CSV table of C-alpha atoms in Angstrom, one decimal:
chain,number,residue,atom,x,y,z
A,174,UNK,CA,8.9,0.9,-32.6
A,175,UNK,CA,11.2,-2.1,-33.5
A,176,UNK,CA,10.4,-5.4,-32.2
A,177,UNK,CA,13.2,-6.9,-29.9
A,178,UNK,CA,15.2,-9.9,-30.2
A,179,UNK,CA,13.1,-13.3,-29.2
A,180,UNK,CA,14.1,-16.4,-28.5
A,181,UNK,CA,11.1,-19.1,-28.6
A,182,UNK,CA,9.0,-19.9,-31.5
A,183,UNK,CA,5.5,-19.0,-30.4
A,184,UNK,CA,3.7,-15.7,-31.3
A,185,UNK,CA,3.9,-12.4,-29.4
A,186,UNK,CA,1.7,-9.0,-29.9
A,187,UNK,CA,0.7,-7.4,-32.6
A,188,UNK,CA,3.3,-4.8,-33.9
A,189,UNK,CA,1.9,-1.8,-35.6
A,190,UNK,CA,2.6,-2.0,-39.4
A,191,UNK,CA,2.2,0.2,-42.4
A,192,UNK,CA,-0.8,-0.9,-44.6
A,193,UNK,CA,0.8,-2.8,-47.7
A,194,UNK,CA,1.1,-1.0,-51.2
A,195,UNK,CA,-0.5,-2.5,-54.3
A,196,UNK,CA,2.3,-2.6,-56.8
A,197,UNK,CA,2.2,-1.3,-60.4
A,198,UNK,CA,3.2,-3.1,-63.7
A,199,UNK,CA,6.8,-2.4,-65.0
A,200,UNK,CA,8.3,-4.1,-68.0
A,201,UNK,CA,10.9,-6.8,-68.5
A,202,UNK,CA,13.9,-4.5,-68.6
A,203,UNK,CA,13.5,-3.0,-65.3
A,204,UNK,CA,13.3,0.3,-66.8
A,205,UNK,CA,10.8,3.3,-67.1
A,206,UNK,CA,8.1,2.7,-70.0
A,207,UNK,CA,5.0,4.9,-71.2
A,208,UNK,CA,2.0,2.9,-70.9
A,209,UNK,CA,0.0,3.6,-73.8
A,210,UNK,CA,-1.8,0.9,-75.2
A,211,UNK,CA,-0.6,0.3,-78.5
A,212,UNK,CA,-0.7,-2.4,-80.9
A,213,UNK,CA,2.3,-4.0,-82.6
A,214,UNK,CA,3.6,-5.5,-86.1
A,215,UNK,CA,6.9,-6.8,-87.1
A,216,UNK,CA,8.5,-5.8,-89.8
A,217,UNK,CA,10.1,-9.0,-90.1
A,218,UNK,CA,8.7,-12.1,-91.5
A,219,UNK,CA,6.7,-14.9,-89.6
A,220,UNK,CA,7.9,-18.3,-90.5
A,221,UNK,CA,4.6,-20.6,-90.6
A,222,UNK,CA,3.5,-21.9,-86.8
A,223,UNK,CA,4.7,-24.6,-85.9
A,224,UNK,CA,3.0,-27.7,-83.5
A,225,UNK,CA,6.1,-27.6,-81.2
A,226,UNK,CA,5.4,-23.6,-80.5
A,227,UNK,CA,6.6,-23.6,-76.0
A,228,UNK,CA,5.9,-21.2,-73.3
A,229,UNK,CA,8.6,-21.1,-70.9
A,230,UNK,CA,7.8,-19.7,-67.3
A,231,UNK,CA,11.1,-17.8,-67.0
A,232,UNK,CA,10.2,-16.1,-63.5
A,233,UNK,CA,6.9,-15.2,-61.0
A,234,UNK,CA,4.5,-18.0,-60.1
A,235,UNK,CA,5.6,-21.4,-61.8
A,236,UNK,CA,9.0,-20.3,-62.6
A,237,UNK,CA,10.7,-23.1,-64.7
A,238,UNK,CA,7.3,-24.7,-66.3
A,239,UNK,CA,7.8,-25.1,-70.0
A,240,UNK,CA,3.9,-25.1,-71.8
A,241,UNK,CA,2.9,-26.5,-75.4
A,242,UNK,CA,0.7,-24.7,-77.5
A,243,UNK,CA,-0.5,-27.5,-80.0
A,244,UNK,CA,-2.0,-25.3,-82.6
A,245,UNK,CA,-4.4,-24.3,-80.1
A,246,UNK,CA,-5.5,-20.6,-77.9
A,247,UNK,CA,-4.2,-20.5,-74.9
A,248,UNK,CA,-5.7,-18.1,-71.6
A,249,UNK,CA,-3.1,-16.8,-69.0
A,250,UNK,CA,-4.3,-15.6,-65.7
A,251,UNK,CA,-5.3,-16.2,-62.6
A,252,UNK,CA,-8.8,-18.3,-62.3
A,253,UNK,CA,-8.1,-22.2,-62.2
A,254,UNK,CA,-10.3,-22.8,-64.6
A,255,UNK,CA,-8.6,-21.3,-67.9
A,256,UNK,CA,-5.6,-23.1,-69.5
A,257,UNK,CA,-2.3,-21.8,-67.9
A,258,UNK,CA,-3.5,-20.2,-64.2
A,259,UNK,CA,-0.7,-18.4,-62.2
A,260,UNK,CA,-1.0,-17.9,-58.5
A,261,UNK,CA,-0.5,-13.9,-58.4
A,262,UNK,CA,-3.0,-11.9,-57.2
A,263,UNK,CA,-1.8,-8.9,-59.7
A,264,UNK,CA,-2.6,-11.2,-62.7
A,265,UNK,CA,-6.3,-10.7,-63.5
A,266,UNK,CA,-8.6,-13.7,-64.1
A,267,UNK,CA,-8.5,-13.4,-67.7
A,268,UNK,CA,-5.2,-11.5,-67.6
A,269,UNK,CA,-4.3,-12.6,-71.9
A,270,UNK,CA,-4.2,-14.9,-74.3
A,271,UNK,CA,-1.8,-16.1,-76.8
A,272,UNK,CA,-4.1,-17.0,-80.2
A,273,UNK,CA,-3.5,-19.6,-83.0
A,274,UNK,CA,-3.1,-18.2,-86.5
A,275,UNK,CA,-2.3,-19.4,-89.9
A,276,UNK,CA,0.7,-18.0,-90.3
A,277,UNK,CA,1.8,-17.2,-86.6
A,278,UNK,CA,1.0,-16.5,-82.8
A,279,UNK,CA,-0.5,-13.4,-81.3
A,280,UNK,CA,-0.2,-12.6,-77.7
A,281,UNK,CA,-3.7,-10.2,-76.9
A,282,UNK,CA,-4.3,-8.4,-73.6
A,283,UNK,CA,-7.6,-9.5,-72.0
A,284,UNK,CA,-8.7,-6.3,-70.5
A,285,UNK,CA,-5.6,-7.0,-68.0
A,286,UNK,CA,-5.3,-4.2,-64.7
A,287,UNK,CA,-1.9,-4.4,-64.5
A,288,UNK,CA,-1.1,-4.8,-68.6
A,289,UNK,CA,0.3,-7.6,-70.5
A,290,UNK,CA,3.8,-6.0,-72.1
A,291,UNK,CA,5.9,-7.3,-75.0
A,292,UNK,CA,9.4,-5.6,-76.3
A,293,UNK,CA,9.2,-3.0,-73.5
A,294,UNK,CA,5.4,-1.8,-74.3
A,295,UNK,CA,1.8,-2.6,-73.0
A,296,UNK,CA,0.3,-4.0,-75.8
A,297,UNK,CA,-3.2,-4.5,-76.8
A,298,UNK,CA,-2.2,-7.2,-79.3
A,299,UNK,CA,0.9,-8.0,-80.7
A,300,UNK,CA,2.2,-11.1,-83.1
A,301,UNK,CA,5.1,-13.1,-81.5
A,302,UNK,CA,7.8,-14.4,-82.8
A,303,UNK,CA,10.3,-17.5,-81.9
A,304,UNK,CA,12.3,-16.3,-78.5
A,305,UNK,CA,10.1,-13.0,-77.4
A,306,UNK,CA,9.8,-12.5,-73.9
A,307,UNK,CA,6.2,-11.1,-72.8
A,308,UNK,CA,5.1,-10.0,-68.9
A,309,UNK,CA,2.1,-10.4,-67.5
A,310,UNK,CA,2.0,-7.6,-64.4
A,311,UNK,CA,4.6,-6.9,-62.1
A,312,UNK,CA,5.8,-10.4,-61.9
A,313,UNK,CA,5.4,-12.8,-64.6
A,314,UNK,CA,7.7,-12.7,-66.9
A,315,UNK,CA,7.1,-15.7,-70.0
A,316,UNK,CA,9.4,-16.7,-73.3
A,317,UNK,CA,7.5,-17.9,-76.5
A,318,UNK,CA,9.6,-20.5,-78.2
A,319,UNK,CA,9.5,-22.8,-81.5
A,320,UNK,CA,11.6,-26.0,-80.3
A,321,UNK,CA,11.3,-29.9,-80.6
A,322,UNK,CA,10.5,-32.5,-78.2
A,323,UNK,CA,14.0,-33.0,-77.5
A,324,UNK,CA,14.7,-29.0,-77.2
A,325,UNK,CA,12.0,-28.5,-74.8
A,326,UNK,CA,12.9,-31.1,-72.6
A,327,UNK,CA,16.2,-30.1,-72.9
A,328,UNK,CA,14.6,-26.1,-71.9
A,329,UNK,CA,12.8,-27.4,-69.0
A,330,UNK,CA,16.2,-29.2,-67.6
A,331,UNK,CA,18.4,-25.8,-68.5
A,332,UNK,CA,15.5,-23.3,-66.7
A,333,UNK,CA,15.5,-25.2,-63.6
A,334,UNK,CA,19.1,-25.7,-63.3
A,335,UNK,CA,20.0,-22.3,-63.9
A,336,UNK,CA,17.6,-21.4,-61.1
A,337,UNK,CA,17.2,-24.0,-59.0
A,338,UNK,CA,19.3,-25.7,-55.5
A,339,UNK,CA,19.8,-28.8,-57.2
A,340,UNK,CA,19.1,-30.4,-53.6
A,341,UNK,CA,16.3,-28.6,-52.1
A,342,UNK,CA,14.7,-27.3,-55.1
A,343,UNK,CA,14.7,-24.0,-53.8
A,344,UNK,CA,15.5,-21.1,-56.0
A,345,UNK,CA,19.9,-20.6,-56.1
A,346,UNK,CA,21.9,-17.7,-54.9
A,347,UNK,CA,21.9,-16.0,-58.6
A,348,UNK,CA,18.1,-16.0,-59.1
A,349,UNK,CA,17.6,-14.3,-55.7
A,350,UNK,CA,19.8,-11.9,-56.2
A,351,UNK,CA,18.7,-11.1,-59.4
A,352,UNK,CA,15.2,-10.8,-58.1
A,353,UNK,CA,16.1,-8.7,-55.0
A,354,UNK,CA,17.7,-6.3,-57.6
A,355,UNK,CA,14.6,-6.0,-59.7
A,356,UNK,CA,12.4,-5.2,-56.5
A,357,UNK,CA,14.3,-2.6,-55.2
A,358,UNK,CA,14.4,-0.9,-58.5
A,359,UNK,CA,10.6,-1.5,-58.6
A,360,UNK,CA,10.2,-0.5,-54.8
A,361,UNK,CA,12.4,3.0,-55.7
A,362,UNK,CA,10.2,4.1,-58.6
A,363,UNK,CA,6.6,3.5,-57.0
A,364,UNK,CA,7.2,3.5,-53.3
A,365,UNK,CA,6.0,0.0,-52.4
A,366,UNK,CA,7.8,-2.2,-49.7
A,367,UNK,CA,10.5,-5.0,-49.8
A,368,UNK,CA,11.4,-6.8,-46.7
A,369,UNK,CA,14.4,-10.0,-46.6
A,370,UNK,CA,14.4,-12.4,-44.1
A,371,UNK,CA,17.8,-14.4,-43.6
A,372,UNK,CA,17.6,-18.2,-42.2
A,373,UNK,CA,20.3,-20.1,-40.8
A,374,UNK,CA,20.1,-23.6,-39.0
A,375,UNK,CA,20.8,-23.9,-35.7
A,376,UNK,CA,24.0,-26.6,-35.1
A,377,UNK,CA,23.9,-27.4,-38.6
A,378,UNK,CA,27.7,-28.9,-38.4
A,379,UNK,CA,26.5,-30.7,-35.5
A,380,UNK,CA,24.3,-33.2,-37.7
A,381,UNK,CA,26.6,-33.4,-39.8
A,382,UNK,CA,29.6,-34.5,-37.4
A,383,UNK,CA,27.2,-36.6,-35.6
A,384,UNK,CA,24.9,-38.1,-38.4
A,385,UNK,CA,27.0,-37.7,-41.7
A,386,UNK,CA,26.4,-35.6,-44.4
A,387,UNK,CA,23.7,-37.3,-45.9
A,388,UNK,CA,21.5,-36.5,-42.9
A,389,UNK,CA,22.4,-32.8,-43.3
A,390,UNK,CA,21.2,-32.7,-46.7
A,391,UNK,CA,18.0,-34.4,-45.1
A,392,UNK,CA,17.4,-32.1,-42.7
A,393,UNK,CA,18.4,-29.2,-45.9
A,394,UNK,CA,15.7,-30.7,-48.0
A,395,UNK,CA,13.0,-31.2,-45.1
A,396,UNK,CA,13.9,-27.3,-43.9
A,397,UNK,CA,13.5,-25.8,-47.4
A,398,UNK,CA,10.1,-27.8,-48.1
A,399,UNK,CA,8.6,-26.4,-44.3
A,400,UNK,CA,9.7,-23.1,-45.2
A,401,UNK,CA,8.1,-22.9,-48.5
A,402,UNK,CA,4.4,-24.3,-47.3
A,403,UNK,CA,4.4,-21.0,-45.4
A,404,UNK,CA,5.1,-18.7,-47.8
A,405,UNK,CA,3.0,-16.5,-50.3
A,406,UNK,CA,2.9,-17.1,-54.3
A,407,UNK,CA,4.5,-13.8,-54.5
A,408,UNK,CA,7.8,-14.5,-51.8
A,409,UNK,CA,11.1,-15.5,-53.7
A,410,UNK,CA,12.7,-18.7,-51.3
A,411,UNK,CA,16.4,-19.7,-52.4
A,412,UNK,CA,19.3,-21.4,-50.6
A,413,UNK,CA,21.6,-18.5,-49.7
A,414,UNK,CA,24.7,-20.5,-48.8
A,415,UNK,CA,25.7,-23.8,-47.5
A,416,UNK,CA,22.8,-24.2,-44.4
A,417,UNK,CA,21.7,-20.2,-45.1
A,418,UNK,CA,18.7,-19.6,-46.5
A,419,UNK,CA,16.5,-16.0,-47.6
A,420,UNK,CA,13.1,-15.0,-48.6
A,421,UNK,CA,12.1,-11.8,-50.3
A,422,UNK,CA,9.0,-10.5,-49.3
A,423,UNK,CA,7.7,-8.3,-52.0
A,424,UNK,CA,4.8,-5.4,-50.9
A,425,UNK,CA,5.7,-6.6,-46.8
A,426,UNK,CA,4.8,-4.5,-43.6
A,427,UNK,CA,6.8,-4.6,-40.3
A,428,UNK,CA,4.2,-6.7,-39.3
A,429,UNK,CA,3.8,-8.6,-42.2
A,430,UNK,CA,7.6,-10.0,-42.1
A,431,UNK,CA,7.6,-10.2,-38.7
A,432,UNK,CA,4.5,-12.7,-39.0
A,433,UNK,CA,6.2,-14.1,-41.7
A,434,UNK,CA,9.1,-15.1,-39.7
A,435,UNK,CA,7.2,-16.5,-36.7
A,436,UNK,CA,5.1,-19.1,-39.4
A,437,UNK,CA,8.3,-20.4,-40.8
A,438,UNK,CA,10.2,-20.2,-37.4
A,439,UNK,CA,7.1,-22.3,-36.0
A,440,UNK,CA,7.0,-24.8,-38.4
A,441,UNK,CA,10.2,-25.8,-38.9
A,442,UNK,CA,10.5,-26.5,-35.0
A,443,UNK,CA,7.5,-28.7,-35.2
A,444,UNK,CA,9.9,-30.8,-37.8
A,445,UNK,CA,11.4,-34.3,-36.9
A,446,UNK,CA,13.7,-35.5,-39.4
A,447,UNK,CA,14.5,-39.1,-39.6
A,448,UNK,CA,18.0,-40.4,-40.8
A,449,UNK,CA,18.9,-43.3,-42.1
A,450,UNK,CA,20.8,-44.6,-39.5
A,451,UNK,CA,17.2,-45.0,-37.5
A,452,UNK,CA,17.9,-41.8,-35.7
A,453,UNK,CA,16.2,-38.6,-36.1
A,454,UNK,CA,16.7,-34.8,-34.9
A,455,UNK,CA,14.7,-31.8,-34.2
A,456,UNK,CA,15.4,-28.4,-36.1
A,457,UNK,CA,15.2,-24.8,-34.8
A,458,UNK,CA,16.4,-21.8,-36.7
A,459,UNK,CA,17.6,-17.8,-36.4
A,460,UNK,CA,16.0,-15.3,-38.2
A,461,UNK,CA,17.0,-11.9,-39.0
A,462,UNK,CA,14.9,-9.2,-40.9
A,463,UNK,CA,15.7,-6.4,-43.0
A,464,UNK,CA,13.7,-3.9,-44.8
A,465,UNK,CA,13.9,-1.7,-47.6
A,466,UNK,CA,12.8,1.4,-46.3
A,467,UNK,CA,15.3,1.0,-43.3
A,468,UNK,CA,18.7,1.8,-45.8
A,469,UNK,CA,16.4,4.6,-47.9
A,470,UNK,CA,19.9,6.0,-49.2
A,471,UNK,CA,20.9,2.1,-50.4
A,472,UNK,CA,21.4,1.6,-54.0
A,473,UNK,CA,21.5,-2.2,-54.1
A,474,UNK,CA,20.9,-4.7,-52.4
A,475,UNK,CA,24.2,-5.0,-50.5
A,476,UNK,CA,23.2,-2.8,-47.7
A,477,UNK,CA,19.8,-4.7,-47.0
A,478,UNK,CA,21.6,-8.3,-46.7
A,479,UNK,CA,23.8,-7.1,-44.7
A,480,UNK,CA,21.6,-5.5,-42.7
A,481,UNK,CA,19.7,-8.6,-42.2
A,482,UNK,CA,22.8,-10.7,-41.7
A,483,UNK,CA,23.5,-8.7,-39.2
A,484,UNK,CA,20.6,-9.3,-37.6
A,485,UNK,CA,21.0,-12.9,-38.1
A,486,UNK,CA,24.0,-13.1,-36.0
A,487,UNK,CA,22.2,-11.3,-33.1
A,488,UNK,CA,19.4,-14.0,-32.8
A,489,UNK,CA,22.3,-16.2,-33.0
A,490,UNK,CA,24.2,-14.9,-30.0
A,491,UNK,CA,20.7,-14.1,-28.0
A,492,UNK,CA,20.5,-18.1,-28.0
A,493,UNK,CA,19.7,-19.4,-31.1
A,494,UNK,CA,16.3,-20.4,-32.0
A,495,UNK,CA,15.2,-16.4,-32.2
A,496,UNK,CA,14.1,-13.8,-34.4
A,497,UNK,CA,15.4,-10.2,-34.3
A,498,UNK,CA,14.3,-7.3,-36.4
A,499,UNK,CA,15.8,-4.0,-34.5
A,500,UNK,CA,19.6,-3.1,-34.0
């Protein structure tokens, strides 16, 4: 049954939810692959390794981190302890490891559950060379590079740009989209669950009549940063428009994005935003939810953010400061 439209921030009744889906590994191209393990040679030569040898975190948990290798053997996965940990519960621990050769890298699977893939294949161990792109699981998607100081620099400034609100530091319109595209593929070949949540600030012109613009892109900034304390490693935040923002919820219930909302509903009403004309204001915000399986026939992701637009506009004209899930 589909939760109605409410209008205050504190938590209601359970809602009975579907148990979530554990997802399966698919490669960097979004398309179907055979996962045989297999292990890889290039035919083409290996130029000698060099000390400026990058990782570049080009999406998943970290996106936008640019790693040196230094000649050294670096461990990917998920345990703090090892030398580059991402946040993902479908890495494993030990998920792989990029080794240190005479003459050249070599990406090696650890034993993985959800595969480390390079060039479209699970691998077992495969030599990289200078621009590859490797996955590790469903989400983490890495390029190994050969650059200079100045070049990776440069990398880190370009990666973040390209993906990144310049003022909030939540991820842009383009990366989301990109990402919703990629989970609804996913989501149509093994069944699991995507849900979108669409944010907009109550009397956002308001502030800005009132206060000047500076204080909206305070209260932006202050909105974007509440938001993103509540969220999961896996959920994709970005700045959907000019006070708009949306969240893809990979693997989420009913229940689970319904939850979801209500955490970041909550905390951004707790928020107090000073300005600095010595004045401050209070925030509230309308949600509206979307999910996947609701729009079955949809082929893109048109139909869901629309769907939860519409929504959107319904918490709006119940009163603002609501949440609403059902048509």
């Amino acid at each position: 049954m589909d939760r109605p439209t409410r209008t205050n921030p504190i938590p209601g009744p359970f809602i009975e939810g579907e148990p979530a889906t554990q997802p399966a590994p698919f490669n960097v191209d979004q398309a179907e692959v055979t996962h045989v393990e297999t292990e890889r040679t290039l035919s083409i030569p290996v130029p000698e390794v060099d000390t400026r040898a990058t990782l570049t975190v080009i999406s998943g948990s970290g996106a936008g981190r640019v790693i040196a290798l230094n000649h050294r053997d670096t461990v990917l996965g998920r345990a703090g302890t090892i030398d580059l940990s991402f946040d993902d519960a479908a890495i494993s621990r030990a998920h792989a490891r990029v080794t240190y050769g005479p003459d050249a890298y070599v990406l090696e699977d650890l034993g993985s559950t959800n595969g480390t893939f390079h060039r479209g294949q699970r691998i077992t161990r495969s030599r990289l060379a200078s621009g590859d792109r490797f996955q590790l699981g469903p989400n983490v998607v890495l390029r190994f590079a050969v650059t200079d100081q100045l070049e990776r620099d440069l990398l880190t400034r370009l990666v973040e740009s390209s993906t990144r609100d310049a003022l909030t530091g939540a991820f842009n319109r383009a990366f989301f989209q990109e990402r919703l595209e990629a989970e609804i593929s996913y989501a149509a070949r093994h069944g699991t669950k995507v849900a979108i949540l669409v944010i907009d600030i109550d009397h956002f012109k308001a502030v800005n009549d009132t206060h000047g613009h500076a204080a909206g892109d305070a209260v932006l900034r202050a909105v974007a940063r509440e938001i993103g304390r509540t969220l999961r490693v896996e959920d994709v935040l970005a700045r959907y428009g000019g006070e708009e923002f949306a969240i893809l919820a990979r693997a989420a219930t009913r229940l689970d994005a319904y939850r979801m909302a209500e955490r970041v509903q909550i905390a951004v009403s707790a928020l107090r935003v000073p300005f600095s004309d010595g004045t401050s204001a209070g925030v509230t915000i309308s949600i509206g939810i979307a999910r996947l399986m609701e729009r079955p026939e949809a082929s893109g992701p048109a139909e869901i953010l629309a769907l939860a637009d519409q929504r959107l506009y319904k918490a709006k004209a119940a009163g603002r400061n609501a949440i609403c899930m059902s048509d």
